[in-house]
Coordinates of C-alpha atoms in Angstrom, one line a residue:
X27 CA 74.7 117.9 161.8
X28 CA 72.8 121.4 164.2
X29 CA 75.8 122.0 166.1
X30 CA 77.3 123.3 162.3
X31 CA 73.6 125.6 161.7
X32 CA 73.8 127.0 164.3
X33 CA 77.6 128.8 163.9
X34 CA 78.7 132.6 162.4
X35 CA 82.2 132.5 161.0
X36 CA 84.7 133.8 163.6
X37 CA 87.8 134.1 161.9
X38 CA 90.2 131.5 160.4
X39 CA 94.0 130.7 160.1
X40 CA 96.4 127.8 159.4
X41 CA 95.2 125.1 161.3
X42 CA 91.2 126.0 162.1
X43 CA 88.7 128.0 161.4
X44 CA 86.2 129.1 163.9
X45 CA 82.2 130.5 164.6
X46 CA 80.5 131.5 166.9
X47 CA 78.4 129.3 168.7
X48 CA 74.6 130.2 168.9
X49 CA 73.7 128.1 171.2
X50 CA 76.0 129.5 173.8
X51 CA 77.4 132.4 172.5
X52 CA 80.1 132.6 175.3
X53 CA 81.7 129.5 173.4
X54 CA 83.4 128.5 170.2
X55 CA 83.3 126.5 168.1
X56 CA 86.0 125.5 166.1
X57 CA 87.0 122.8 163.7
X58 CA 90.7 122.2 162.9
X59 CA 92.6 119.5 161.1
X60 CA 94.3 116.6 162.6
X61 CA 97.4 117.1 160.8
X62 CA 98.1 119.7 163.3
X63 CA 102.1 119.3 165.0
X64 CA 100.8 117.8 168.2
X65 CA 99.2 114.3 167.0
X66 CA 101.8 113.7 165.5
X67 CA 104.0 114.5 168.4
X68 CA 102.7 112.6 170.7
X69 CA 101.1 109.7 168.6
X70 CA 97.9 109.6 168.4
X71 CA 94.3 110.4 166.7
X72 CA 92.4 110.7 169.6
X73 CA 90.9 114.0 170.5
X74 CA 90.5 113.6 174.0
X75 CA 93.9 114.1 174.9
X76 CA 94.2 117.3 173.3
X77 CA 91.5 118.6 174.9
X78 CA 92.8 116.7 178.2
X79 CA 96.1 118.5 178.3
X80 CA 94.7 121.6 177.6
X81 CA 92.9 121.5 180.7
X82 CA 96.8 121.0 182.5
X83 CA 98.2 124.2 181.3
X84 CA 97.3 126.8 183.6
X85 CA 97.7 129.6 181.1
X86 CA 96.1 128.5 178.3
X87 CA 92.5 128.8 177.6
X88 CA 91.0 125.0 178.1
X89 CA 89.4 122.6 175.8
X90 CA 85.4 122.2 176.8
X91 CA 84.4 119.8 174.6
X92 CA 85.3 117.8 171.7
X93 CA 81.6 117.4 169.7
X94 CA 82.8 115.5 166.9
X95 CA 86.1 114.0 165.4
X96 CA 87.2 110.8 162.4
X97 CA 90.6 111.1 161.8
X98 CA 91.3 114.0 159.7
X99 CA 89.7 117.0 161.8
X100 CA 88.2 117.3 165.2
X101 CA 85.2 119.7 166.9
X102 CA 86.0 121.6 169.7
X103 CA 84.2 124.0 172.1
X104 CA 86.0 126.7 173.4
X105 CA 85.7 129.6 175.5
X106 CA 85.1 132.7 173.9
X107 CA 88.0 135.1 174.8
X108 CA 87.8 138.7 174.1
X109 CA 90.9 140.6 172.4
X110 CA 93.9 141.8 173.8
X111 CA 93.2 145.6 174.5
X112 CA 95.0 148.8 173.9
X113 CA 95.6 149.4 177.2
X114 CA 97.2 146.3 178.0
X115 CA 101.1 147.3 178.4
X116 CA 103.7 145.5 176.3
X117 CA 105.3 144.0 179.5
X118 CA 102.4 142.0 181.2
X119 CA 101.9 140.1 177.6
X120 CA 105.5 139.5 177.0
X121 CA 105.2 138.3 180.3
X122 CA 101.9 136.0 179.9
X123 CA 104.4 134.3 176.9
X124 CA 107.3 134.3 179.1
X125 CA 104.8 132.5 182.1
X126 CA 103.5 130.1 179.4
X127 CA 106.7 129.2 178.0
X128 CA 107.8 128.2 182.1
X129 CA 104.6 126.1 182.3
X130 CA 105.3 124.2 179.4
X131 CA 108.9 123.3 180.2
X132 CA 107.4 122.0 183.8
X133 CA 104.9 119.5 181.3
X134 CA 107.5 118.3 178.8
X135 CA 105.7 120.2 176.3
X136 CA 106.5 123.1 173.8
X137 CA 104.9 125.2 171.5
X138 CA 106.1 128.4 169.6
X139 CA 104.2 131.7 170.9
X140 CA 103.7 135.2 169.6
X141 CA 101.1 137.9 170.7
X142 CA 98.8 136.8 168.3
X143 CA 98.2 134.2 170.3
X144 CA 97.0 135.6 173.5
X145 CA 93.6 136.9 174.6
X146 CA 91.8 138.2 177.9
X147 CA 89.6 135.6 179.2
X148 CA 88.3 135.7 183.1
X149 CA 90.4 139.7 183.5
X150 CA 93.5 137.4 182.6
X151 CA 95.6 137.0 179.8
X152 CA 96.1 133.2 178.4
X153 CA 96.7 131.5 175.7
X154 CA 94.2 130.6 173.2
X155 CA 95.4 128.9 170.5
X156 CA 97.7 126.0 171.0
X157 CA 97.9 124.0 168.2
X158 CA 101.8 123.6 167.5
X159 CA 102.6 121.1 171.5
X160 CA 105.4 119.4 170.9
X161 CA 107.0 116.7 173.4
X162 CA 110.2 117.9 174.6
X163 CA 112.4 114.8 172.9
X164 CA 115.0 114.2 175.9
X165 CA 118.2 111.5 175.5
X166 CA 119.6 110.6 178.8
X167 CA 118.6 113.7 180.4
X168 CA 119.3 116.1 177.7
X169 CA 117.2 117.5 175.4
X170 CA 118.0 116.2 172.0
X171 CA 115.6 117.9 169.9
X172 CA 116.6 121.2 168.4
X173 CA 113.7 122.6 167.4
X174 CA 112.6 123.2 171.2
X175 CA 115.7 125.2 171.7
X176 CA 114.7 127.2 168.5
X177 CA 111.1 127.5 169.7
X178 CA 112.7 128.6 172.9
X179 CA 114.6 131.3 171.9
X180 CA 111.9 132.4 169.5
X181 CA 109.7 132.4 172.7
X182 CA 112.0 134.9 175.1
X183 CA 113.0 136.8 172.6
X184 CA 109.8 138.7 172.9
X185 CA 111.5 139.5 176.4
X186 CA 113.9 142.4 174.7
X187 CA 110.8 144.3 173.0
X188 CA 111.0 147.4 174.4
X189 CA 114.5 147.7 173.5
X190 CA 115.1 150.4 170.7
X191 CA 117.5 147.7 169.2
X192 CA 115.0 144.5 168.9
X193 CA 114.2 144.6 165.6
X194 CA 117.9 144.7 164.7
X195 CA 118.6 141.6 167.3
X196 CA 115.3 139.7 166.2
X197 CA 117.0 140.4 162.4
X198 CA 120.2 138.8 163.8
X199 CA 118.4 135.3 164.9
X200 CA 115.8 135.2 162.5
X201 CA 118.4 135.4 159.6
X202 CA 120.0 131.6 160.1
X203 CA 118.1 130.2 163.2
X204 CA 121.8 129.8 164.4
X205 CA 121.7 128.7 168.5
X206 CA 125.5 129.5 169.2
X207 CA 125.7 132.2 166.1
X208 CA 123.0 134.3 168.0
X209 CA 124.3 133.8 171.4
X210 CA 128.2 135.0 170.6
X211 CA 125.7 138.1 169.1
X212 CA 124.2 139.1 172.6
X213 CA 126.6 138.3 175.0
X214 CA 128.7 141.5 174.8
X215 CA 126.1 143.8 174.7
X216 CA 125.5 146.1 177.2
X217 CA 122.4 147.2 176.5
X218 CA 120.8 144.0 176.7
X219 CA 119.9 142.5 180.3
X220 CA 122.3 139.9 182.2
X221 CA 119.6 137.3 183.0
X222 CA 118.4 137.3 178.7
X223 CA 122.0 136.6 178.2
X224 CA 122.5 133.3 180.9
X225 CA 119.1 132.1 179.8
X226 CA 120.0 132.2 175.9
X227 CA 123.3 130.1 177.2
X228 CA 122.1 127.8 179.2
X229 CA 119.4 127.1 175.3
X230 CA 122.3 126.4 173.7
X231 CA 124.4 124.7 175.3
X232 CA 125.3 121.2 174.8
X233 CA 123.7 119.9 178.0
X234 CA 120.6 121.4 178.6
X235 CA 119.3 122.5 181.9
X236 CA 116.1 122.8 182.7
X237 CA 116.7 123.8 186.0
X238 CA 118.7 126.8 185.1
X239 CA 116.4 128.2 182.1
X240 CA 114.1 128.2 184.7
X241 CA 116.0 130.2 186.8
X242 CA 116.6 132.8 184.3
X243 CA 113.2 132.6 182.7
X244 CA 111.7 133.5 186.4
X245 CA 114.3 136.6 186.2
X246 CA 113.3 137.2 183.0
X247 CA 110.0 137.6 184.1
X248 CA 110.8 139.6 187.5
X249 CA 112.1 142.3 185.5
X250 CA 109.2 142.7 183.5
X251 CA 106.4 142.4 186.4
X252 CA 108.8 144.8 188.4
X253 CA 109.2 147.4 185.8
X254 CA 105.2 147.1 184.8

């Protein structure tokens, strides 16, 4: 009860409400619903499992401590981060998104990311909000979950942010979220880097090959880093 007295409201989203923690102003206290995708996807109601997973992904701001939990909510502490500064280039933000996406694939998990999930911590860009984490479902070594394919295209689409026709490309994707139609649309566009076209081709293929997806994610990341 004491921890809920020594707090100042910081902000609120769809899943959680954050407060500055007066006992330690370097930390944020978050009250989060257990209706988030993580608990259903991992078939658990134990918030400790969420804490442990947060510490495995090197691009996540980890959870420091679970203060309270019941069947409906959990309360935890996380390092207070700085907002992304205007001096941070688009390429650096997009690179952070793609690196986090690749790292999640390596651990067999995924969540939809955006620039709103990013913040500065320890002078680097990290993901601080990952409540939507879910397992990548495999069937005979193949990804059987359409959700994973959709999220992977949504995350990787940020790679094209610097293109003048980005909004048009994004609108085509958002219009119907049909993976194969989207690939057919982009594959002949000369202004779209070939590494991205190959990445989407891997994502929409009937049999997903994770190694190839990681390969083309790396090529997209290298292109961003070299153009920073």
